[in-house]
mmCIF file of C-alpha atoms and ligand atoms in Angstrom:
data_model
loop_
_atom_site.group_PDB
_atom_site.id
_atom_site.type_symbol
_atom_site.label_atom_id
_atom_site.label_comp_id
_atom_site.label_asym_id
_atom_site.label_seq_id
_atom_site.Cartn_x
_atom_site.Cartn_y
_atom_site.Cartn_z
ATOM 1 C CA UNK G 925 45.372 17.573 -8.436
ATOM 2 C CA UNK G 926 46.681 14.610 -10.377
ATOM 3 C CA UNK G 927 49.601 14.878 -12.725
ATOM 4 C CA UNK G 928 49.110 13.471 -16.185
ATOM 5 C CA UNK G 929 51.446 10.664 -15.177
ATOM 6 C CA UNK G 930 49.348 9.819 -12.142
ATOM 7 C CA UNK G 931 46.179 9.738 -14.199
ATOM 8 C CA UNK G 932 47.825 7.476 -16.741
ATOM 9 C CA UNK G 933 49.060 5.330 -13.876
ATOM 10 C CA UNK G 934 45.445 5.055 -12.710
ATOM 11 C CA UNK G 935 44.228 4.096 -16.175
ATOM 12 C CA UNK G 936 46.986 1.539 -16.451
ATOM 13 C CA UNK G 937 46.163 0.213 -12.997
ATOM 14 C CA UNK G 938 42.533 -0.190 -14.039
ATOM 15 C CA UNK G 939 43.470 -2.107 -17.163
ATOM 16 C CA UNK G 940 46.071 -3.953 -15.111
ATOM 17 C CA UNK G 941 43.321 -5.615 -13.080
ATOM 18 C CA UNK G 942 42.464 -7.440 -16.306
ATOM 19 C CA UNK G 943 42.854 -11.063 -15.424
ATOM 20 C CA UNK G 944 44.817 -11.733 -12.282
ATOM 21 C CA UNK G 945 46.711 -10.439 -9.308
ATOM 22 C CA UNK G 946 49.870 -12.407 -10.102
ATOM 23 C CA UNK G 947 53.179 -10.527 -10.139
ATOM 24 C CA UNK G 948 53.328 -8.787 -13.442
ATOM 25 C CA UNK G 949 54.743 -5.985 -15.451
ATOM 26 C CA UNK G 950 53.447 -4.155 -18.474
ATOM 27 C CA UNK G 951 55.067 -2.100 -21.154
ATOM 28 C CA UNK G 952 52.532 0.278 -22.629
ATOM 29 C CA UNK G 953 51.897 3.467 -24.522
ATOM 30 C CA UNK G 954 48.756 5.589 -24.399
ATOM 31 C CA UNK G 955 47.430 8.284 -26.748
ATOM 32 C CA UNK G 956 44.395 10.451 -26.151
ATOM 33 C CA UNK G 957 42.731 12.357 -23.298
ATOM 34 C CA UNK G 958 43.561 10.860 -19.919
ATOM 35 C CA UNK G 959 39.900 10.809 -18.958
ATOM 36 C CA UNK G 960 36.777 11.026 -21.113
ATOM 37 C CA UNK G 961 36.488 14.722 -21.874
ATOM 38 C CA UNK G 962 33.475 16.480 -23.346
ATOM 39 C CA UNK G 963 34.400 18.245 -26.550
ATOM 40 C CA UNK G 964 36.794 15.470 -27.472
ATOM 41 C CA UNK G 965 35.774 13.554 -30.547
ATOM 42 C CA UNK G 966 34.792 9.908 -30.603
ATOM 43 C CA UNK G 967 36.965 7.416 -32.432
ATOM 44 C CA UNK G 968 34.938 5.702 -35.178
ATOM 45 C CA UNK G 969 37.619 3.466 -36.695
ATOM 46 C CA UNK G 970 41.004 2.047 -35.717
ATOM 47 C CA UNK G 971 43.337 0.113 -38.010
ATOM 48 C CA UNK G 972 46.837 -1.181 -37.349
ATOM 49 C CA UNK G 973 49.149 -3.957 -38.498
ATOM 50 C CA UNK G 974 51.124 -5.678 -35.790
ATOM 51 C CA UNK G 975 54.209 -7.846 -36.078
ATOM 52 C CA UNK G 976 54.451 -9.819 -32.834
ATOM 53 C CA UNK G 977 57.699 -11.608 -33.697
ATOM 54 C CA UNK G 978 58.649 -15.078 -32.527
ATOM 55 C CA UNK G 979 56.692 -16.544 -29.618
ATOM 56 C CA UNK G 980 58.664 -17.338 -26.449
ATOM 57 C CA UNK G 981 58.886 -21.045 -25.681
ATOM 58 C CA UNK G 982 57.888 -22.588 -22.343
ATOM 59 C CA UNK G 983 55.500 -19.810 -21.384
ATOM 60 C CA UNK G 984 54.862 -19.542 -17.638
ATOM 61 C CA UNK G 985 52.792 -17.727 -15.030
ATOM 62 C CA UNK G 986 49.485 -16.591 -16.486
ATOM 63 C CA UNK G 987 51.015 -15.713 -19.836
ATOM 64 C CA UNK G 988 52.016 -12.893 -22.158
ATOM 65 C CA UNK G 989 49.428 -10.759 -23.957
ATOM 66 C CA UNK G 990 50.136 -8.235 -26.706
ATOM 67 C CA UNK G 991 47.233 -5.956 -27.586
ATOM 68 C CA UNK G 992 46.156 -2.614 -28.992
ATOM 69 C CA UNK G 993 43.167 -1.348 -27.025
ATOM 70 C CA UNK G 994 40.467 1.290 -27.237
ATOM 71 C CA UNK G 995 38.830 2.653 -24.107
ATOM 72 C CA UNK G 996 37.164 5.738 -22.682
ATOM 73 C CA UNK G 997 38.863 5.204 -19.295
ATOM 74 C CA UNK G 998 35.681 4.188 -17.445
ATOM 75 C CA UNK G 999 34.103 1.499 -19.628
ATOM 76 C CA UNK G 1000 34.921 -1.411 -21.870
ATOM 77 C CA UNK G 1001 38.429 -2.116 -23.110
ATOM 78 C CA UNK G 1002 38.302 -3.361 -26.719
ATOM 79 C CA UNK G 1003 41.328 -5.586 -27.246
ATOM 80 C CA UNK G 1004 42.276 -8.065 -29.913
ATOM 81 C CA UNK G 1005 44.974 -10.103 -28.232
ATOM 82 C CA UNK G 1006 48.081 -11.916 -29.458
ATOM 83 C CA UNK G 1007 48.549 -14.333 -26.574
ATOM 84 C CA UNK G 1008 51.211 -16.747 -25.370
ATOM 85 C CA UNK G 1009 49.878 -19.132 -22.725
ATOM 86 C CA UNK G 1010 51.577 -21.691 -20.474
ATOM 87 C CA UNK G 1011 51.361 -25.297 -21.748
ATOM 88 C CA UNK G 1012 47.780 -26.547 -21.555
ATOM 89 C CA UNK G 1013 46.337 -23.141 -20.656
ATOM 90 C CA UNK G 1014 45.717 -21.583 -24.090
ATOM 91 C CA UNK G 1015 42.328 -20.067 -24.885
ATOM 92 C CA UNK G 1016 42.833 -21.494 -28.379
ATOM 93 C CA UNK G 1017 42.497 -25.163 -29.222
ATOM 94 C CA UNK G 1018 44.295 -27.456 -31.665
ATOM 95 C CA UNK G 1019 47.578 -29.271 -32.058
ATOM 96 C CA UNK G 1020 49.854 -26.228 -31.923
ATOM 97 C CA UNK G 1021 48.425 -24.261 -29.019
ATOM 98 C CA UNK G 1022 51.571 -24.561 -26.938
ATOM 99 C CA UNK G 1023 53.922 -23.365 -29.677
ATOM 100 C CA UNK G 1024 51.932 -20.745 -31.604
ATOM 101 C CA UNK G 1025 50.459 -17.373 -30.717
ATOM 102 C CA UNK G 1026 46.719 -17.496 -29.984
ATOM 103 C CA UNK G 1027 44.833 -14.692 -31.731
ATOM 104 C CA UNK G 1028 41.561 -13.637 -30.115
ATOM 105 C CA UNK G 1029 39.179 -10.687 -30.211
ATOM 106 C CA UNK G 1030 38.066 -9.782 -26.697
ATOM 107 C CA UNK G 1031 36.442 -7.099 -24.549
ATOM 108 C CA UNK G 1032 37.298 -6.556 -20.896
ATOM 109 C CA UNK G 1033 34.346 -4.796 -19.379
ATOM 110 C CA UNK G 1034 30.826 -4.911 -18.100
ATOM 111 C CA UNK G 1035 28.008 -7.306 -18.887
ATOM 112 C CA UNK G 1036 24.331 -6.301 -18.936
ATOM 113 C CA UNK G 1037 24.147 -6.666 -15.127
ATOM 114 C CA UNK G 1038 27.156 -4.417 -14.583
ATOM 115 C CA UNK G 1039 29.490 -7.262 -13.633
ATOM 116 C CA UNK G 1040 33.058 -7.272 -14.906
ATOM 117 C CA UNK G 1041 33.787 -9.945 -17.479
ATOM 118 C CA UNK G 1042 36.368 -10.918 -20.070
ATOM 119 C CA UNK G 1043 34.344 -11.483 -23.251
ATOM 120 C CA UNK G 1044 36.090 -13.753 -25.758
ATOM 121 C CA UNK G 1045 35.154 -14.013 -29.433
ATOM 122 C CA UNK G 1046 36.623 -16.086 -32.260
ATOM 123 C CA UNK G 1047 40.025 -17.696 -31.613
ATOM 124 C CA UNK G 1048 42.707 -18.947 -34.002
ATOM 125 C CA UNK G 1049 46.290 -20.065 -33.542
ATOM 126 C CA UNK G 1050 48.751 -18.193 -35.732
ATOM 127 C CA UNK G 1051 49.858 -20.986 -38.083
ATOM 128 C CA UNK G 1052 51.466 -18.668 -40.594
ATOM 129 C CA UNK G 1053 54.746 -17.092 -39.748
ATOM 130 C CA UNK G 1054 54.309 -14.076 -37.472
ATOM 131 C CA UNK G 1055 56.292 -12.086 -40.052
ATOM 132 C CA UNK G 1056 53.121 -11.933 -42.190
ATOM 133 C CA UNK G 1057 51.728 -9.500 -39.642
ATOM 134 C CA UNK G 1058 48.178 -9.208 -38.347
ATOM 135 C CA UNK G 1059 45.839 -6.473 -39.522
ATOM 136 C CA UNK G 1060 43.603 -5.418 -36.640
ATOM 137 C CA UNK G 1061 40.504 -3.310 -37.320
ATOM 138 C CA UNK G 1062 38.034 -1.922 -34.771
ATOM 139 C CA UNK G 1063 34.984 -0.293 -36.377
ATOM 140 C CA UNK G 1064 32.060 1.536 -34.794
ATOM 141 C CA UNK G 1065 29.524 -0.460 -36.822
ATOM 142 C CA UNK G 1066 26.408 1.038 -35.175
ATOM 143 C CA UNK G 1067 26.968 4.493 -33.675
ATOM 144 C CA UNK G 1068 23.464 4.611 -32.158
ATOM 145 C CA UNK G 1069 24.210 1.593 -29.935
ATOM 146 C CA UNK G 1070 27.987 2.069 -29.766
ATOM 147 C CA UNK G 1071 28.385 -1.339 -31.384
ATOM 148 C CA UNK G 1072 32.057 -2.117 -31.999
ATOM 149 C CA UNK G 1073 33.256 -4.877 -34.346
ATOM 150 C CA UNK G 1074 36.783 -6.226 -34.096
ATOM 151 C CA UNK G 1075 38.355 -8.134 -36.989
ATOM 152 C CA UNK G 1076 41.866 -9.600 -37.152
ATOM 153 C CA UNK G 1077 43.209 -10.905 -40.463
ATOM 154 C CA UNK G 1078 46.527 -12.261 -41.697
ATOM 155 C CA UNK G 1079 48.004 -9.108 -43.245
ATOM 156 C CA UNK G 1080 49.396 -11.024 -46.241
ATOM 157 C CA UNK G 1081 46.739 -13.648 -47.024
ATOM 158 C CA UNK G 1082 43.675 -11.813 -45.693
ATOM 159 C CA UNK G 1083 42.572 -14.944 -43.786
ATOM 160 C CA UNK G 1084 40.288 -14.027 -40.881
ATOM 161 C CA UNK G 1085 41.854 -14.966 -37.555
ATOM 162 C CA UNK G 1086 39.467 -13.479 -34.994
ATOM 163 C CA UNK G 1087 36.360 -11.338 -34.704
ATOM 164 C CA UNK G 1088 34.008 -10.124 -31.995
ATOM 165 C CA UNK G 1089 31.129 -7.643 -31.838
ATOM 166 C CA UNK G 1090 29.796 -6.034 -28.659
ATOM 167 C CA UNK G 1091 27.973 -2.888 -27.642
ATOM 168 C CA UNK G 1092 30.418 -0.745 -25.681
ATOM 169 C CA UNK G 1093 30.662 2.995 -25.210
ATOM 170 C CA UNK G 1094 32.229 5.946 -26.976
ATOM 171 C CA UNK G 1095 35.998 5.474 -27.399
ATOM 172 C CA UNK G 1096 38.590 8.257 -27.119
ATOM 173 C CA UNK G 1097 41.821 6.599 -25.978
ATOM 174 C CA UNK G 1098 44.214 4.240 -27.762
ATOM 175 C CA UNK G 1099 46.520 2.201 -25.577
ATOM 176 C CA UNK G 1100 48.906 -0.536 -26.680
ATOM 177 C CA UNK G 1101 50.310 -2.935 -24.135
ATOM 178 C CA UNK G 1102 52.726 -5.794 -23.674
ATOM 179 C CA UNK G 1103 51.069 -7.409 -20.680
ATOM 180 C CA UNK G 1104 53.200 -9.875 -18.771
ATOM 181 C CA UNK G 1105 51.521 -11.862 -16.015
ATOM 182 C CA UNK G 1106 54.562 -13.399 -14.301
ATOM 183 C CA UNK G 1107 55.433 -14.545 -17.814
ATOM 184 C CA UNK G 1108 58.269 -15.552 -20.071
ATOM 185 C CA UNK G 1109 58.789 -12.154 -21.709
ATOM 186 C CA UNK G 1110 58.966 -11.223 -25.385
ATOM 187 C CA UNK G 1111 62.033 -12.447 -27.288
ATOM 188 C CA UNK G 1112 61.544 -10.241 -30.372
ATOM 189 C CA UNK G 1113 60.645 -6.613 -31.011
ATOM 190 C CA UNK G 1114 56.896 -6.107 -31.378
ATOM 191 C CA UNK G 1115 55.810 -3.379 -33.779
ATOM 192 C CA UNK G 1116 52.594 -1.658 -34.831
ATOM 193 C CA UNK G 1117 52.805 -0.238 -38.344
ATOM 194 C CA UNK G 1118 50.599 2.426 -39.962
ATOM 195 C CA UNK G 1119 48.246 2.756 -37.019
ATOM 196 C CA UNK G 1120 45.345 4.851 -38.340
ATOM 197 C CA UNK G 1121 42.693 6.356 -36.073
ATOM 198 C CA UNK G 1122 39.618 8.059 -37.524
ATOM 199 C CA UNK G 1123 37.377 10.400 -35.521
ATOM 200 C CA UNK G 1124 33.741 11.389 -36.002
ATOM 201 C CA UNK G 1125 34.936 14.976 -36.495
ATOM 202 C CA UNK G 1126 38.305 16.684 -36.325
ATOM 203 C CA UNK G 1127 40.079 16.354 -32.978
ATOM 204 C CA UNK G 1128 43.074 18.623 -33.433
ATOM 205 C CA UNK G 1129 44.704 17.957 -30.068
ATOM 206 C CA UNK G 1130 43.995 14.261 -29.721
ATOM 207 C CA UNK G 1131 47.618 13.180 -29.935
ATOM 208 C CA UNK G 1132 49.085 15.855 -27.681
ATOM 209 C CA UNK G 1133 49.910 13.786 -24.628
ATOM 210 C CA UNK G 1134 51.248 10.360 -25.589
ATOM 211 C CA UNK G 1135 52.899 8.675 -22.653
ATOM 212 C CA UNK G 1136 55.435 5.930 -23.167
ATOM 213 C CA UNK G 1137 56.239 3.589 -20.339
ATOM 214 C CA UNK G 1138 59.039 1.092 -20.033
ATOM 215 C CA UNK G 1139 60.767 2.035 -23.236
ATOM 216 C CA UNK G 1140 58.118 1.814 -25.973
ATOM 217 C CA UNK G 1141 59.096 4.127 -28.810
ATOM 218 C CA UNK G 1142 56.840 5.753 -31.390
ATOM 219 C CA UNK G 1143 56.857 8.111 -34.323
ATOM 220 C CA UNK G 1144 54.993 11.386 -33.814
ATOM 221 C CA UNK G 1145 51.299 11.072 -34.747
ATOM 222 C CA UNK G 1146 50.465 13.026 -37.887
ATOM 223 C CA UNK G 1147 47.275 14.223 -39.548
ATOM 224 C CA UNK G 1148 46.887 15.426 -43.103
ATOM 225 C CA UNK G 1149 43.192 16.340 -42.880
ATOM 226 C CA UNK G 1150 43.076 18.732 -39.931
ATOM 227 C CA UNK G 1151 42.642 16.099 -37.238
ATOM 228 C CA UNK G 1152 39.936 13.715 -38.517
ATOM 229 C CA UNK G 1153 42.457 10.969 -39.275
ATOM 230 C CA UNK G 1154 45.645 10.440 -37.287
ATOM 231 C CA UNK G 1155 48.464 8.125 -38.311
ATOM 232 C CA UNK G 1156 51.290 6.729 -36.192
ATOM 233 C CA UNK G 1157 53.785 5.280 -38.656
ATOM 234 C CA UNK G 1158 55.463 2.949 -36.159
ATOM 235 C CA UNK G 1159 55.316 1.923 -32.524
ATOM 236 C CA UNK G 1160 58.008 -0.403 -31.232
ATOM 237 C CA UNK G 1161 58.119 -2.459 -28.064
ATOM 238 C CA UNK G 1162 61.720 -3.685 -27.881
ATOM 239 C CA UNK G 1163 62.304 -7.343 -27.063
ATOM 240 C CA UNK G 1164 62.302 -7.823 -23.298
ATOM 241 C CA UNK G 1165 64.869 -10.610 -23.252
HETATM 242 C C1 NAG S 1774 32.451 4.625 -21.468
HETATM 243 O O1 NAG S 1774 31.916 3.430 -22.010
HETATM 244 C C2 NAG S 1774 30.994 2.784 -21.166
HETATM 245 C C3 NAG S 1774 30.603 1.480 -21.816
HETATM 246 O O2 NAG S 1774 31.735 0.685 -22.072
HETATM 247 C C4 NAG S 1774 29.817 3.656 -20.936
HETATM 248 O O3 NAG S 1774 28.904 3.036 -20.056
HETATM 249 C C5 NAG S 1774 30.260 4.991 -20.356
HETATM 250 O O4 NAG S 1774 29.165 5.856 -20.294
HETATM 251 C C6 NAG S 1774 31.342 5.603 -21.219
HETATM 252 N N1 NAG S 1774 31.857 6.786 -20.555
HETATM 253 C C7 NAG S 1774 31.607 8.001 -20.993
HETATM 254 C C8 NAG S 1774 32.185 9.098 -20.159
HETATM 255 O O5 NAG S 1774 30.956 8.224 -22.011
HETATM 256 C C1 NAG S 1775 47.633 2.913 -43.808
HETATM 257 O O1 NAG S 1775 46.355 2.560 -43.281
HETATM 258 C C2 NAG S 1775 45.291 3.245 -43.916
HETATM 259 C C3 NAG S 1775 44.021 2.875 -43.156
HETATM 260 O O2 NAG S 1775 43.846 1.505 -43.122
HETATM 261 C C4 NAG S 1775 45.219 2.862 -45.398
HETATM 262 O O3 NAG S 1775 44.192 3.582 -46.011
HETATM 263 C C5 NAG S 1775 46.557 3.184 -46.044
HETATM 264 O O4 NAG S 1775 46.547 2.691 -47.368
HETATM 265 C C6 NAG S 1775 47.709 2.539 -45.283
HETATM 266 N N1 NAG S 1775 48.984 2.997 -45.814
HETATM 267 C C7 NAG S 1775 49.952 2.164 -46.122
HETATM 268 C C8 NAG S 1775 51.217 2.800 -46.611
HETATM 269 O O5 NAG S 1775 49.831 0.960 -46.020
#
């Protein structure tokens, strides 16, 4: 019999295989059932605004990746990523790739042949000040095919920064992570404001077992419509250095 903590550790270990086996640490927080559970409702929409803060200079290792993710614990991980890459290694292109966050919409998961892949959509460096915030929206655009569309916009100007659409599976779990792959860690608090999660039908107990790791703090999830829509006013990952 696994404890909830062990199951979360397993989920985190699965998502931890993301890109590399380099020494790493992750701060993360997870809401939702620990495994896909029948009777739980599917998420149909996810909206948050993130404030990543200043980017660390002289990034090292394989980089630093800040992301809110949706998963069902066995399939695709939907993740729009605010990334800091070592010099010359950014997924983004352009003059400022070594000094600005790279915003990308990605899916870590399976291709049509069942092979694991990191799918990467549109990419943009964050020219505007990070204090504008980034609005991140994941929408189940075609429920019959479990098509998910990710869109990231500048929260002040509305400029589109990243988007990606892929058929995935039903989603029941929200996890946010500060993923450090032998990196230069965060130098500013990272926050998620007004995170809003909408379900196909009411899921009254969805938020019952949030698990914070490594010091992430959060306000208690609330619902004002009996469990169809859940809101987390603020999640904070304190600066790591
Ligand atoms: C989770 O999603 C994957 C696709 O990403 C899907 O193949 C799988 O069936 C889903 N799991 C459950 C339990 O529905
Ligand atoms: C919070 O997000 C929801 C969903 O996007 C939106 O309808 C609502 O207006 C937002 N509230 C605030 C205070 O921004």
